[in-house]
PDB file of C-alpha atoms in Angstrom:
ATOM      1  CA  MET A   1      20.159   0.259   3.732  1.00  0.00           C
ATOM      2  CA  SER A   2      21.838   3.655   3.594  1.00  0.00           C
ATOM      3  CA  THR A   3      21.036   7.247   4.446  1.00  0.00           C
ATOM      4  CA  GLY A   4      22.704  10.426   5.569  1.00  0.00           C
ATOM      5  CA  ALA A   5      22.611  12.314   8.835  1.00  0.00           C
ATOM      6  CA  ALA A   6      19.163  13.962   8.723  1.00  0.00           C
ATOM      7  CA  GLY A   7      15.755  12.432   9.384  1.00  0.00           C
ATOM      8  CA  LEU A   8      14.395   9.986   6.827  1.00  0.00           C
ATOM      9  CA  SER A   9      11.588  12.194   5.556  1.00  0.00           C
ATOM     10  CA  ALA A  10      14.100  14.904   4.655  1.00  0.00           C
ATOM     11  CA  ARG A  11      15.883  12.521   2.283  1.00  0.00           C
ATOM     12  CA  TYR A  12      12.932  12.424  -0.130  1.00  0.00           C
ATOM     13  CA  SER A  13      10.890  14.941  -2.079  1.00  0.00           C
ATOM     14  CA  ALA A  14       7.588  13.310  -1.086  1.00  0.00           C
ATOM     15  CA  LEU A  15       6.029  10.331   0.694  1.00  0.00           C
ATOM     16  CA  VAL A  16       3.401   7.807  -0.351  1.00  0.00           C
ATOM     17  CA  CYS A  17       1.817   6.481   2.820  1.00  0.00           C
ATOM     18  CA  ASP A  18      -0.405   3.450   3.343  1.00  0.00           C
ATOM     19  CA  LEU A  19      -3.336   3.828   5.739  1.00  0.00           C
ATOM     20  CA  ASP A  20      -4.540   0.692   7.571  1.00  0.00           C
ATOM     21  CA  GLY A  21      -1.920  -0.312  10.124  1.00  0.00           C
ATOM     22  CA  VAL A  22       0.194   2.762   9.401  1.00  0.00           C
ATOM     23  CA  VAL A  23      -2.036   5.782  10.099  1.00  0.00           C
ATOM     24  CA  TYR A  24      -5.108   4.185  11.631  1.00  0.00           C
ATOM     25  CA  ARG A  25      -6.705   0.933  12.721  1.00  0.00           C
ATOM     26  CA  GLY A  26     -10.401   1.264  12.036  1.00  0.00           C
ATOM     27  CA  GLU A  27     -11.412   4.665  13.366  1.00  0.00           C
ATOM     28  CA  ALA A  28      -8.541   4.911  15.866  1.00  0.00           C
ATOM     29  CA  PRO A  29      -5.129   6.405  15.007  1.00  0.00           C
ATOM     30  CA  VAL A  30      -1.989   4.292  15.254  1.00  0.00           C
ATOM     31  CA  PRO A  31       0.127   5.579  18.185  1.00  0.00           C
ATOM     32  CA  HIS A  32       2.544   8.355  17.159  1.00  0.00           C
ATOM     33  CA  ALA A  33       1.374   8.317  13.531  1.00  0.00           C
ATOM     34  CA  VAL A  34      -0.639  11.524  13.298  1.00  0.00           C
ATOM     35  CA  GLU A  35       1.788  13.729  15.213  1.00  0.00           C
ATOM     36  CA  SER A  36       4.660  12.373  13.108  1.00  0.00           C
ATOM     37  CA  LEU A  37       2.928  12.907   9.773  1.00  0.00           C
ATOM     38  CA  VAL A  38       1.879  16.490  10.501  1.00  0.00           C
ATOM     39  CA  ARG A  39       5.560  17.326  11.074  1.00  0.00           C
ATOM     40  CA  VAL A  40       6.571  16.137   7.581  1.00  0.00           C
ATOM     41  CA  ASP A  41       7.393  19.115   5.361  1.00  0.00           C
ATOM     42  CA  GLN A  42       7.181  17.206   2.079  1.00  0.00           C
ATOM     43  CA  PRO A  43       3.888  16.456   0.281  1.00  0.00           C
ATOM     44  CA  ILE A  44       2.233  13.157   1.152  1.00  0.00           C
ATOM     45  CA  GLN A  45      -0.041  11.002  -0.970  1.00  0.00           C
ATOM     46  CA  TYR A  46      -2.128   8.571   1.082  1.00  0.00           C
ATOM     47  CA  ALA A  47      -2.452   5.398  -1.000  1.00  0.00           C
ATOM     48  CA  THR A  48      -4.895   2.605  -0.245  1.00  0.00           C
ATOM     49  CA  ASN A  49      -5.888  -0.653  -1.897  1.00  0.00           C
ATOM     50  CA  ASN A  50      -9.400  -0.108  -0.548  1.00  0.00           C
ATOM     51  CA  ALA A  51     -11.437   0.725  -3.653  1.00  0.00           C
ATOM     52  CA  SER A  52     -14.845   0.944  -2.004  1.00  0.00           C
ATOM     53  CA  ARG A  53     -14.564   4.408  -0.439  1.00  0.00           C
ATOM     54  CA  PRO A  54     -14.157   7.564  -2.530  1.00  0.00           C
ATOM     55  CA  PRO A  55     -11.137   9.770  -1.719  1.00  0.00           C
ATOM     56  CA  SER A  56     -13.378  12.359  -0.060  1.00  0.00           C
ATOM     57  CA  ALA A  57     -14.470   9.806   2.564  1.00  0.00           C
ATOM     58  CA  VAL A  58     -10.875   8.779   3.245  1.00  0.00           C
ATOM     59  CA  ALA A  59      -9.808  12.433   3.518  1.00  0.00           C
ATOM     60  CA  GLU A  60     -12.627  13.105   6.003  1.00  0.00           C
ATOM     61  CA  HIS A  61     -11.452  10.151   8.102  1.00  0.00           C
ATOM     62  CA  LEU A  62      -7.893  11.467   8.134  1.00  0.00           C
ATOM     63  CA  SER A  63      -9.054  14.976   8.934  1.00  0.00           C
ATOM     64  CA  ARG A  64     -11.024  13.682  11.939  1.00  0.00           C
ATOM     65  CA  LEU A  65      -7.779  12.173  13.230  1.00  0.00           C
ATOM     66  CA  GLY A  66      -5.934  15.476  12.847  1.00  0.00           C
ATOM     67  CA  VAL A  67      -4.182  14.965   9.503  1.00  0.00           C
ATOM     68  CA  SER A  68      -4.707  17.926   7.175  1.00  0.00           C
ATOM     69  CA  CYS A  69      -5.868  16.191   4.018  1.00  0.00           C
ATOM     70  CA  GLY A  70      -8.034  16.827   0.980  1.00  0.00           C
ATOM     71  CA  PRO A  71      -9.414  14.372  -1.596  1.00  0.00           C
ATOM     72  CA  GLY A  72      -6.520  15.181  -3.927  1.00  0.00           C
ATOM     73  CA  ASP A  73      -4.087  13.851  -1.310  1.00  0.00           C
ATOM     74  CA  VAL A  74      -5.699  10.398  -1.400  1.00  0.00           C
ATOM     75  CA  ALA A  75      -5.039   7.795  -4.102  1.00  0.00           C
ATOM     76  CA  THR A  76      -7.151   4.637  -4.210  1.00  0.00           C
ATOM     77  CA  SER A  77      -6.718   1.465  -6.211  1.00  0.00           C
ATOM     78  CA  ALA A  78      -9.990   2.338  -7.944  1.00  0.00           C
ATOM     79  CA  GLN A  79      -8.409   5.577  -9.170  1.00  0.00           C
ATOM     80  CA  ALA A  80      -5.335   3.660 -10.333  1.00  0.00           C
ATOM     81  CA  GLY A  81      -7.611   1.229 -12.183  1.00  0.00           C
ATOM     82  CA  ALA A  82      -9.479   4.092 -13.845  1.00  0.00           C
ATOM     83  CA  TRP A  83      -6.104   5.655 -14.763  1.00  0.00           C
ATOM     84  CA  ILE A  84      -5.088   2.422 -16.490  1.00  0.00           C
ATOM     85  CA  LEU A  85      -8.367   2.265 -18.424  1.00  0.00           C
ATOM     86  CA  ARG A  86      -8.234   5.909 -19.474  1.00  0.00           C
ATOM     87  CA  GLU A  87      -4.915   5.146 -21.173  1.00  0.00           C
ATOM     88  CA  ARG A  88      -6.647   2.429 -23.227  1.00  0.00           C
ATOM     89  CA  LEU A  89     -10.128   3.840 -23.868  1.00  0.00           C
ATOM     90  CA  ALA A  90     -11.644   6.893 -25.489  1.00  0.00           C
ATOM     91  CA  GLU A  91     -13.188   9.597 -23.341  1.00  0.00           C
ATOM     92  CA  GLY A  92     -16.744   8.726 -22.369  1.00  0.00           C
ATOM     93  CA  ALA A  93     -16.274   4.983 -22.932  1.00  0.00           C
ATOM     94  CA  ARG A  94     -18.730   2.833 -20.987  1.00  0.00           C
ATOM     95  CA  VAL A  95     -17.182   0.794 -18.180  1.00  0.00           C
ATOM     96  CA  LEU A  96     -18.991  -1.721 -15.988  1.00  0.00           C
ATOM     97  CA  ALA A  97     -18.341  -0.628 -12.382  1.00  0.00           C
ATOM     98  CA  ILE A  98     -18.268  -3.502  -9.890  1.00  0.00           C
ATOM     99  CA  GLY A  99     -17.802  -2.586  -6.228  1.00  0.00           C
ATOM    100  CA  GLY A 100     -18.493   0.258  -3.834  1.00  0.00           C
ATOM    101  CA  PRO A 101     -19.155   3.900  -4.737  1.00  0.00           C
ATOM    102  CA  GLY A 102     -15.440   4.600  -5.012  1.00  0.00           C
ATOM    103  CA  VAL A 103     -15.245   2.581  -8.232  1.00  0.00           C
ATOM    104  CA  ALA A 104     -17.845   4.576 -10.159  1.00  0.00           C
ATOM    105  CA  ALA A 105     -16.471   7.855  -8.776  1.00  0.00           C
ATOM    106  CA  ALA A 106     -12.972   6.973  -9.997  1.00  0.00           C
ATOM    107  CA  LEU A 107     -14.246   6.287 -13.520  1.00  0.00           C
ATOM    108  CA  GLU A 108     -16.149   9.557 -13.633  1.00  0.00           C
ATOM    109  CA  GLY A 109     -13.039  11.357 -12.412  1.00  0.00           C
ATOM    110  CA  VAL A 110     -11.096  10.416 -15.573  1.00  0.00           C
ATOM    111  CA  GLY A 111     -13.910  11.036 -18.040  1.00  0.00           C
ATOM    112  CA  LEU A 112     -15.193   7.482 -18.399  1.00  0.00           C
ATOM    113  CA  HIS A 113     -18.860   6.521 -18.089  1.00  0.00           C
ATOM    114  CA  PRO A 114     -19.582   4.068 -15.244  1.00  0.00           C
ATOM    115  CA  VAL A 115     -22.329   1.548 -15.899  1.00  0.00           C
ATOM    116  CA  ALA A 116     -24.079  -0.132 -12.970  1.00  0.00           C
ATOM    117  CA  PRO A 117     -24.419  -3.929 -13.136  1.00  0.00           C
ATOM    118  CA  ALA A 118     -28.199  -3.579 -13.189  1.00  0.00           C
ATOM    119  CA  ASP A 119     -28.044  -1.344 -16.293  1.00  0.00           C
ATOM    120  CA  ARG A 120     -26.579  -3.561 -19.007  1.00  0.00           C
ATOM    121  CA  SER A 121     -28.748  -2.215 -21.833  1.00  0.00           C
ATOM    122  CA  HIS A 122     -25.653  -1.527 -23.963  1.00  0.00           C
ATOM    123  CA  ASP A 123     -22.254  -3.162 -24.373  1.00  0.00           C
ATOM    124  CA  VAL A 124     -19.344  -1.947 -22.258  1.00  0.00           C
ATOM    125  CA  ALA A 125     -15.739  -1.504 -23.333  1.00  0.00           C
ATOM    126  CA  ALA A 126     -14.269  -2.570 -20.010  1.00  0.00           C
ATOM    127  CA  VAL A 127     -14.887  -3.833 -16.493  1.00  0.00           C
ATOM    128  CA  LEU A 128     -13.368  -2.219 -13.400  1.00  0.00           C
ATOM    129  CA  GLN A 129     -13.764  -4.658 -10.526  1.00  0.00           C
ATOM    130  CA  GLY A 130     -13.276  -3.451  -6.973  1.00  0.00           C
ATOM    131  CA  TYR A 131     -14.452  -4.439  -3.527  1.00  0.00           C
ATOM    132  CA  GLY A 132     -17.892  -3.619  -2.227  1.00  0.00           C
ATOM    133  CA  ALA A 133     -19.602  -5.095   0.818  1.00  0.00           C
ATOM    134  CA  SER A 134     -22.814  -5.560  -1.147  1.00  0.00           C
ATOM    135  CA  VAL A 135     -21.328  -7.049  -4.334  1.00  0.00           C
ATOM    136  CA  SER A 136     -23.580  -9.960  -5.313  1.00  0.00           C
ATOM    137  CA  ALA A 137     -23.238 -13.146  -7.331  1.00  0.00           C
ATOM    138  CA  ALA A 138     -25.450 -11.551  -9.982  1.00  0.00           C
ATOM    139  CA  GLU A 139     -23.053  -8.611 -10.295  1.00  0.00           C
ATOM    140  CA  LEU A 140     -20.081 -10.950 -10.612  1.00  0.00           C
ATOM    141  CA  GLY A 141     -22.021 -12.729 -13.313  1.00  0.00           C
ATOM    142  CA  GLU A 142     -22.463  -9.468 -15.235  1.00  0.00           C
ATOM    143  CA  ALA A 143     -18.710  -8.907 -15.005  1.00  0.00           C
ATOM    144  CA  ALA A 144     -18.046 -12.402 -16.371  1.00  0.00           C
ATOM    145  CA  TYR A 145     -20.477 -11.924 -19.260  1.00  0.00           C
ATOM    146  CA  ALA A 146     -18.870  -8.619 -20.246  1.00  0.00           C
ATOM    147  CA  ILE A 147     -15.354 -10.063 -20.093  1.00  0.00           C
ATOM    148  CA  GLN A 148     -16.376 -13.071 -22.156  1.00  0.00           C
ATOM    149  CA  GLY A 149     -17.814 -10.591 -24.651  1.00  0.00           C
ATOM    150  CA  GLY A 150     -14.416  -8.956 -25.107  1.00  0.00           C
ATOM    151  CA  ALA A 151     -14.381  -6.208 -22.456  1.00  0.00           C
ATOM    152  CA  VAL A 152     -11.013  -5.174 -21.000  1.00  0.00           C
ATOM    153  CA  TRP A 153     -10.836  -6.378 -17.386  1.00  0.00           C
ATOM    154  CA  VAL A 154      -9.007  -4.400 -14.705  1.00  0.00           C
ATOM    155  CA  ALA A 155      -9.057  -5.397 -11.027  1.00  0.00           C
ATOM    156  CA  THR A 156      -8.462  -2.689  -8.448  1.00  0.00           C
ATOM    157  CA  ASN A 157      -6.530  -5.147  -6.275  1.00  0.00           C
ATOM    158  CA  THR A 158      -6.239  -8.833  -5.544  1.00  0.00           C
ATOM    159  CA  ASP A 159      -6.114  -8.859  -1.728  1.00  0.00           C
ATOM    160  CA  ALA A 160      -7.588 -12.282  -0.932  1.00  0.00           C
ATOM    161  CA  THR A 161      -8.894 -11.317   2.507  1.00  0.00           C
ATOM    162  CA  LEU A 162     -10.367  -8.299   4.245  1.00  0.00           C
ATOM    163  CA  PRO A 163      -9.833  -7.880   8.015  1.00  0.00           C
ATOM    164  CA  THR A 164     -12.961  -6.639   9.790  1.00  0.00           C
ATOM    165  CA  ASP A 165     -13.990  -6.074  13.408  1.00  0.00           C
ATOM    166  CA  ARG A 166     -15.748  -9.483  13.268  1.00  0.00           C
ATOM    167  CA  GLY A 167     -12.903 -11.464  11.720  1.00  0.00           C
ATOM    168  CA  VAL A 168     -11.526 -12.077   8.239  1.00  0.00           C
ATOM    169  CA  ALA A 169     -13.862 -11.751   5.250  1.00  0.00           C
ATOM    170  CA  PRO A 170     -13.269 -12.526   1.555  1.00  0.00           C
ATOM    171  CA  GLY A 171     -11.460  -9.605  -0.073  1.00  0.00           C
ATOM    172  CA  ASN A 172     -11.557  -8.341  -3.633  1.00  0.00           C
ATOM    173  CA  GLY A 173      -9.010 -10.948  -4.699  1.00  0.00           C
ATOM    174  CA  SER A 174     -11.454 -13.692  -3.785  1.00  0.00           C
ATOM    175  CA  LEU A 175     -14.166 -12.044  -5.884  1.00  0.00           C
ATOM    176  CA  VAL A 176     -11.742 -11.535  -8.775  1.00  0.00           C
ATOM    177  CA  ALA A 177     -10.821 -15.218  -8.553  1.00  0.00           C
ATOM    178  CA  ALA A 178     -14.501 -16.172  -8.833  1.00  0.00           C
ATOM    179  CA  VAL A 179     -14.870 -14.150 -12.043  1.00  0.00           C
ATOM    180  CA  GLY A 180     -11.577 -15.518 -13.348  1.00  0.00           C
ATOM    181  CA  ARG A 181     -12.745 -19.071 -12.686  1.00  0.00           C
ATOM    182  CA  ALA A 182     -15.855 -18.403 -14.791  1.00  0.00           C
ATOM    183  CA  CYS A 183     -13.914 -16.708 -17.600  1.00  0.00           C
ATOM    184  CA  GLY A 184     -10.921 -19.009 -17.597  1.00  0.00           C
ATOM    185  CA  ARG A 185      -8.374 -16.211 -17.368  1.00  0.00           C
ATOM    186  CA  ASP A 186      -6.804 -13.549 -15.169  1.00  0.00           C
ATOM    187  CA  PRO A 187      -7.473  -9.792 -15.333  1.00  0.00           C
ATOM    188  CA  ASP A 188      -5.755  -7.782 -18.050  1.00  0.00           C
ATOM    189  CA  ALA A 189      -4.273  -5.568 -15.333  1.00  0.00           C
ATOM    190  CA  VAL A 190      -4.263  -5.141 -11.555  1.00  0.00           C
ATOM    191  CA  ALA A 191      -4.030  -1.577 -10.261  1.00  0.00           C
ATOM    192  CA  GLY A 192      -3.360  -1.887  -6.548  1.00  0.00           C
ATOM    193  CA  LYS A 193      -0.342  -2.941  -4.553  1.00  0.00           C
ATOM    194  CA  PRO A 194       1.783  -5.068  -5.021  1.00  0.00           C
ATOM    195  CA  GLU A 195       1.483  -4.089  -8.681  1.00  0.00           C
ATOM    196  CA  PRO A 196       3.164  -0.770  -9.636  1.00  0.00           C
ATOM    197  CA  PRO A 197       0.260   1.379 -10.997  1.00  0.00           C
ATOM    198  CA  LEU A 198      -0.968   2.855  -7.694  1.00  0.00           C
ATOM    199  CA  TYR A 199       2.536   4.012  -6.760  1.00  0.00           C
ATOM    200  CA  LEU A 200       3.214   5.279 -10.288  1.00  0.00           C
ATOM    201  CA  LEU A 201      -0.043   7.260 -10.240  1.00  0.00           C
ATOM    202  CA  CYS A 202       1.068   8.899  -6.980  1.00  0.00           C
ATOM    203  CA  ALA A 203       4.474   9.786  -8.425  1.00  0.00           C
ATOM    204  CA  GLN A 204       2.806  11.286 -11.496  1.00  0.00           C
ATOM    205  CA  ARG A 205       0.495  13.383  -9.323  1.00  0.00           C
ATOM    206  CA  LEU A 206       3.483  14.628  -7.361  1.00  0.00           C
ATOM    207  CA  GLY A 207       5.406  15.429 -10.545  1.00  0.00           C
ATOM    208  CA  LEU A 208       8.335  13.305  -9.360  1.00  0.00           C
ATOM    209  CA  GLU A 209      10.353  10.322 -10.480  1.00  0.00           C
ATOM    210  CA  PRO A 210       9.733   7.171  -8.397  1.00  0.00           C
ATOM    211  CA  GLY A 211      13.256   7.337  -6.946  1.00  0.00           C
ATOM    212  CA  GLN A 212      12.455  10.689  -5.331  1.00  0.00           C
ATOM    213  CA  VAL A 213       9.553   9.237  -3.328  1.00  0.00           C
ATOM    214  CA  LEU A 214       9.537   7.134  -0.144  1.00  0.00           C
ATOM    215  CA  ALA A 215       6.779   4.527   0.228  1.00  0.00           C
ATOM    216  CA  VAL A 216       5.607   3.875   3.802  1.00  0.00           C
ATOM    217  CA  GLY A 217       3.687   0.717   4.665  1.00  0.00           C
ATOM    218  CA  ASP A 218       3.138  -2.128   7.095  1.00  0.00           C
ATOM    219  CA  ARG A 219       2.734  -5.095   4.729  1.00  0.00           C
ATOM    220  CA  LEU A 220       5.591  -6.794   2.930  1.00  0.00           C
ATOM    221  CA  ASP A 221       3.431  -8.540   0.337  1.00  0.00           C
ATOM    222  CA  THR A 222       1.604  -5.384  -0.792  1.00  0.00           C
ATOM    223  CA  ASP A 223       3.197  -2.100   0.312  1.00  0.00           C
ATOM    224  CA  ILE A 224       6.833  -3.154   0.136  1.00  0.00           C
ATOM    225  CA  GLU A 225       6.642  -5.516  -2.828  1.00  0.00           C
ATOM    226  CA  GLY A 226       4.727  -2.850  -4.745  1.00  0.00           C
ATOM    227  CA  ALA A 227       7.310  -0.200  -3.931  1.00  0.00           C
ATOM    228  CA  VAL A 228      10.149  -2.454  -5.097  1.00  0.00           C
ATOM    229  CA  ALA A 229       8.273  -3.167  -8.341  1.00  0.00           C
ATOM    230  CA  ALA A 230       7.611   0.550  -8.951  1.00  0.00           C
ATOM    231  CA  GLY A 231      11.174   1.669  -8.165  1.00  0.00           C
ATOM    232  CA  LEU A 232      10.473   3.481  -4.881  1.00  0.00           C
ATOM    233  CA  ASP A 233      12.511   3.193  -1.709  1.00  0.00           C
ATOM    234  CA  SER A 234      10.355   1.828   1.081  1.00  0.00           C
ATOM    235  CA  LEU A 235       9.926   2.014   4.824  1.00  0.00           C
ATOM    236  CA  LEU A 236       8.331  -0.839   6.774  1.00  0.00           C
ATOM    237  CA  VAL A 237       6.729   0.427   9.973  1.00  0.00           C
ATOM    238  CA  LEU A 238       6.194  -2.295  12.586  1.00  0.00           C
ATOM    239  CA  THR A 239       2.778  -1.072  13.747  1.00  0.00           C
ATOM    240  CA  GLY A 240       0.604  -3.194  11.468  1.00  0.00           C
ATOM    241  CA  VAL A 241       0.524  -6.592   9.814  1.00  0.00           C
ATOM    242  CA  ASP A 242       4.158  -7.676   9.453  1.00  0.00           C
ATOM    243  CA  ASP A 243       6.656  -7.918  12.304  1.00  0.00           C
ATOM    244  CA  LEU A 244      10.440  -8.097  12.384  1.00  0.00           C
ATOM    245  CA  ASP A 245      10.473 -11.901  12.037  1.00  0.00           C
ATOM    246  CA  ALA A 246       8.488 -11.650   8.794  1.00  0.00           C
ATOM    247  CA  CYS A 247      10.867  -8.972   7.544  1.00  0.00           C
ATOM    248  CA  LEU A 248      13.939 -11.082   8.321  1.00  0.00           C
ATOM    249  CA  ALA A 249      12.448 -13.982   6.349  1.00  0.00           C
ATOM    250  CA  ALA A 250      11.407 -11.817   3.365  1.00  0.00           C
ATOM    251  CA  PRO A 251      12.626 -12.659  -0.149  1.00  0.00           C
ATOM    252  CA  ALA A 252      14.523  -9.976  -2.033  1.00  0.00           C
ATOM    253  CA  HIS A 253      11.477  -8.567  -3.851  1.00  0.00           C
ATOM    254  CA  ARG A 254       9.778  -7.868  -0.496  1.00  0.00           C
ATOM    255  CA  ARG A 255      12.666  -6.303   1.386  1.00  0.00           C
ATOM    256  CA  PRO A 256      12.232  -2.715   2.566  1.00  0.00           C
ATOM    257  CA  THR A 257      14.909  -0.061   2.355  1.00  0.00           C
ATOM    258  CA  TYR A 258      14.277   0.863   6.001  1.00  0.00           C
ATOM    259  CA  VAL A 259      12.544  -0.716   9.018  1.00  0.00           C
ATOM    260  CA  VAL A 260      11.306   1.371  11.963  1.00  0.00           C
ATOM    261  CA  PRO A 261       9.295   0.722  15.128  1.00  0.00           C
ATOM    262  CA  ASP A 262       6.861   3.598  14.482  1.00  0.00           C
ATOM    263  CA  LEU A 263       6.541   6.781  12.449  1.00  0.00           C
ATOM    264  CA  ARG A 264       8.469   8.924  14.926  1.00  0.00           C
ATOM    265  CA  ALA A 265      11.509   7.520  13.119  1.00  0.00           C
ATOM    266  CA  LEU A 266      10.690   9.737  10.115  1.00  0.00           C
ATOM    267  CA  HIS A 267      12.286  12.564  12.075  1.00  0.00           C
ATOM    268  CA  ASP A 268      15.105  10.698  13.830  1.00  0.00           C
ATOM    269  CA  ASP A 269      18.763  11.024  12.879  1.00  0.00           C
ATOM    270  CA  PRO A 270      19.459   7.407  11.852  1.00  0.00           C
ATOM    271  CA  GLU A 271      23.142   7.621  12.742  1.00  0.00           C
ATOM    272  CA  THR A 272      22.886   8.988  16.292  1.00  0.00           C
ATOM    273  CA  PRO A 273      21.986   7.085  19.500  1.00  0.00           C
ATOM    274  CA  ASP A 274      19.284   8.601  21.702  1.00  0.00           C
ATOM    275  CA  GLY A 275      20.315   8.135  25.301  1.00  0.00           C
ATOM    276  CA  ASP A 276      20.533   4.395  25.881  1.00  0.00           C
ATOM    277  CA  ARG A 277      18.746   3.653  22.611  1.00  0.00           C
ATOM    278  CA  PRO A 278      20.824   2.508  19.641  1.00  0.00           C
ATOM    279  CA  PRO A 279      20.616   4.434  16.366  1.00  0.00           C
ATOM    280  CA  LEU A 280      18.249   3.241  13.649  1.00  0.00           C
ATOM    281  CA  ARG A 281      21.322   2.428  11.587  1.00  0.00           C
ATOM    282  CA  ALA A 282      22.098  -0.412  14.014  1.00  0.00           C
ATOM    283  CA  LEU A 283      18.763  -2.072  13.256  1.00  0.00           C
ATOM    284  CA  TRP A 284      19.205  -1.735   9.494  1.00  0.00           C
ATOM    285  CA  ASP A 285      22.719  -3.154   9.646  1.00  0.00           C
ATOM    286  CA  ALA A 286      21.517  -6.089  11.760  1.00  0.00           C
ATOM    287  CA  ILE A 287      18.689  -6.849   9.311  1.00  0.00           C
ATOM    288  CA  ALA A 288      21.040  -6.626   6.332  1.00  0.00           C
ATOM    289  CA  ALA A 289      23.445  -9.019   8.047  1.00  0.00           C
ATOM    290  CA  ALA A 290      20.654 -11.535   8.668  1.00  0.00           C
ATOM    291  CA  TRP A 291      19.513 -11.311   5.036  1.00  0.00           C
ATOM    292  CA  SER A 292      23.080 -11.800   3.849  1.00  0.00           C
ATOM    293  CA  ALA A 293      23.525 -14.901   5.985  1.00  0.00           C
ATOM    294  CA  GLY A 294      20.335 -16.433   4.645  1.00  0.00           C
ATOM    295  CA  ASP A 295      21.122 -15.551   1.034  1.00  0.00           C
ATOM    296  CA  CYS A 296      24.592 -17.080   1.270  1.00  0.00           C
ATOM    297  CA  GLY A 297      23.316 -20.320   2.767  1.00  0.00           C
ATOM    298  CA  ALA A 298      25.151 -19.779   6.027  1.00  0.00           C
ATOM    299  CA  ASP A 299      24.871 -22.322   8.789  1.00  0.00           C
ATOM    300  CA  GLU A 300      21.523 -22.077  10.591  1.00  0.00           C
ATOM    301  CA  SER A 301      23.285 -21.195  13.838  1.00  0.00           C
ATOM    302  CA  VAL A 302      24.811 -18.128  12.149  1.00  0.00           C
ATOM    303  CA  THR A 303      21.512 -17.037  10.633  1.00  0.00           C
ATOM    304  CA  SER A 304      19.680 -17.540  13.939  1.00  0.00           C
ATOM    305  CA  ALA A 305      22.317 -15.573  15.829  1.00  0.00           C
ATOM    306  CA  ARG A 306      22.021 -12.664  13.414  1.00  0.00           C
ATOM    307  CA  ARG A 307      18.233 -12.685  13.668  1.00  0.00           C
ATOM    308  CA  ARG A 308      18.451 -12.684  17.466  1.00  0.00           C
ATOM    309  CA  HIS A 309      20.798  -9.723  17.257  1.00  0.00           C
ATOM    310  CA  ALA A 310      18.261  -7.828  15.150  1.00  0.00           C
ATOM    311  CA  ASP A 311      15.579  -8.639  17.746  1.00  0.00           C
ATOM    312  CA  ASP A 312      17.844  -7.279  20.494  1.00  0.00           C
ATOM    313  CA  VAL A 313      18.489  -4.052  18.598  1.00  0.00           C
ATOM    314  CA  LEU A 314      14.761  -3.549  18.020  1.00  0.00           C
ATOM    315  CA  ALA A 315      14.109  -4.092  21.714  1.00  0.00           C
ATOM    316  CA  GLY A 316      16.613  -1.348  22.436  1.00  0.00           C
ATOM    317  CA  LEU A 317      14.898   1.018  20.000  1.00  0.00           C
ATOM    318  CA  LEU A 318      11.548   0.423  21.691  1.00  0.00           C
ATOM    319  CA  ARG A 319      12.883   1.902  24.938  1.00  0.00           C
ATOM    320  CA  ARG A 320      11.260   5.312  24.643  1.00  0.00           C
TER     321      ARG A 320
END
């Protein structure tokens, strides 16, 4: 974990920012997120594993919260899946679109022809499977038939669950698993995090190498793991799914470059204390020390002490 004297956002040419748990929770903004993001001078791509909504709907949501955003600033796993398929298929190729309206829109956006599950009058070259609240067993069956017939199979993402305001529902990964069980194999490719394509699509849009871009997220097993796989530095913000304890226990392929309490840290000088608050650098050093102890097989008392120290530093950072 290393950086210079200026704020984190200034160290990179652009940001790729997750949405749920980072910018908003449902319709409500995450505290300090919007005001922090509007102060970022670099371009931002907002990247989401949610394939059901088209980018225009996501951009409207962000705009309602106060984030200046157009559809071109949003990248979905459906778009990443369509990007993968466009590399493999001829323009105008027929692709079975499973999921919400964002899936068909993504295919149209790259010059492919989306085919609805109810319209299987001709063969399809591929299947793009994404989440949709109304996806039925019959539609999953059409996907399985096409795949068994030789169609290329791309899943937008494999998130097993989907948090809702009523509890946890099966996510796209559960639906992909059902098709895979019928076909006896896994998808040919997965577009969303933690796989690299969604991040690589964002970097291509920005005209930058992955190392010039900072990935911001709240989940170690998707946002951070995907950033590591794609070659981006990453920032774990502790406003969503994963907390500091989860970060301290993370294996190497899920370890972020930086950890911050909230997005105000994008503009903080990591090396300088703020009143009685320690600098961000102190938290990163404490986390690195805890990882090192665990990796080296240190005595549990040493590892526990280092984790407690990281907790204490975070508590100090939260005093504002």
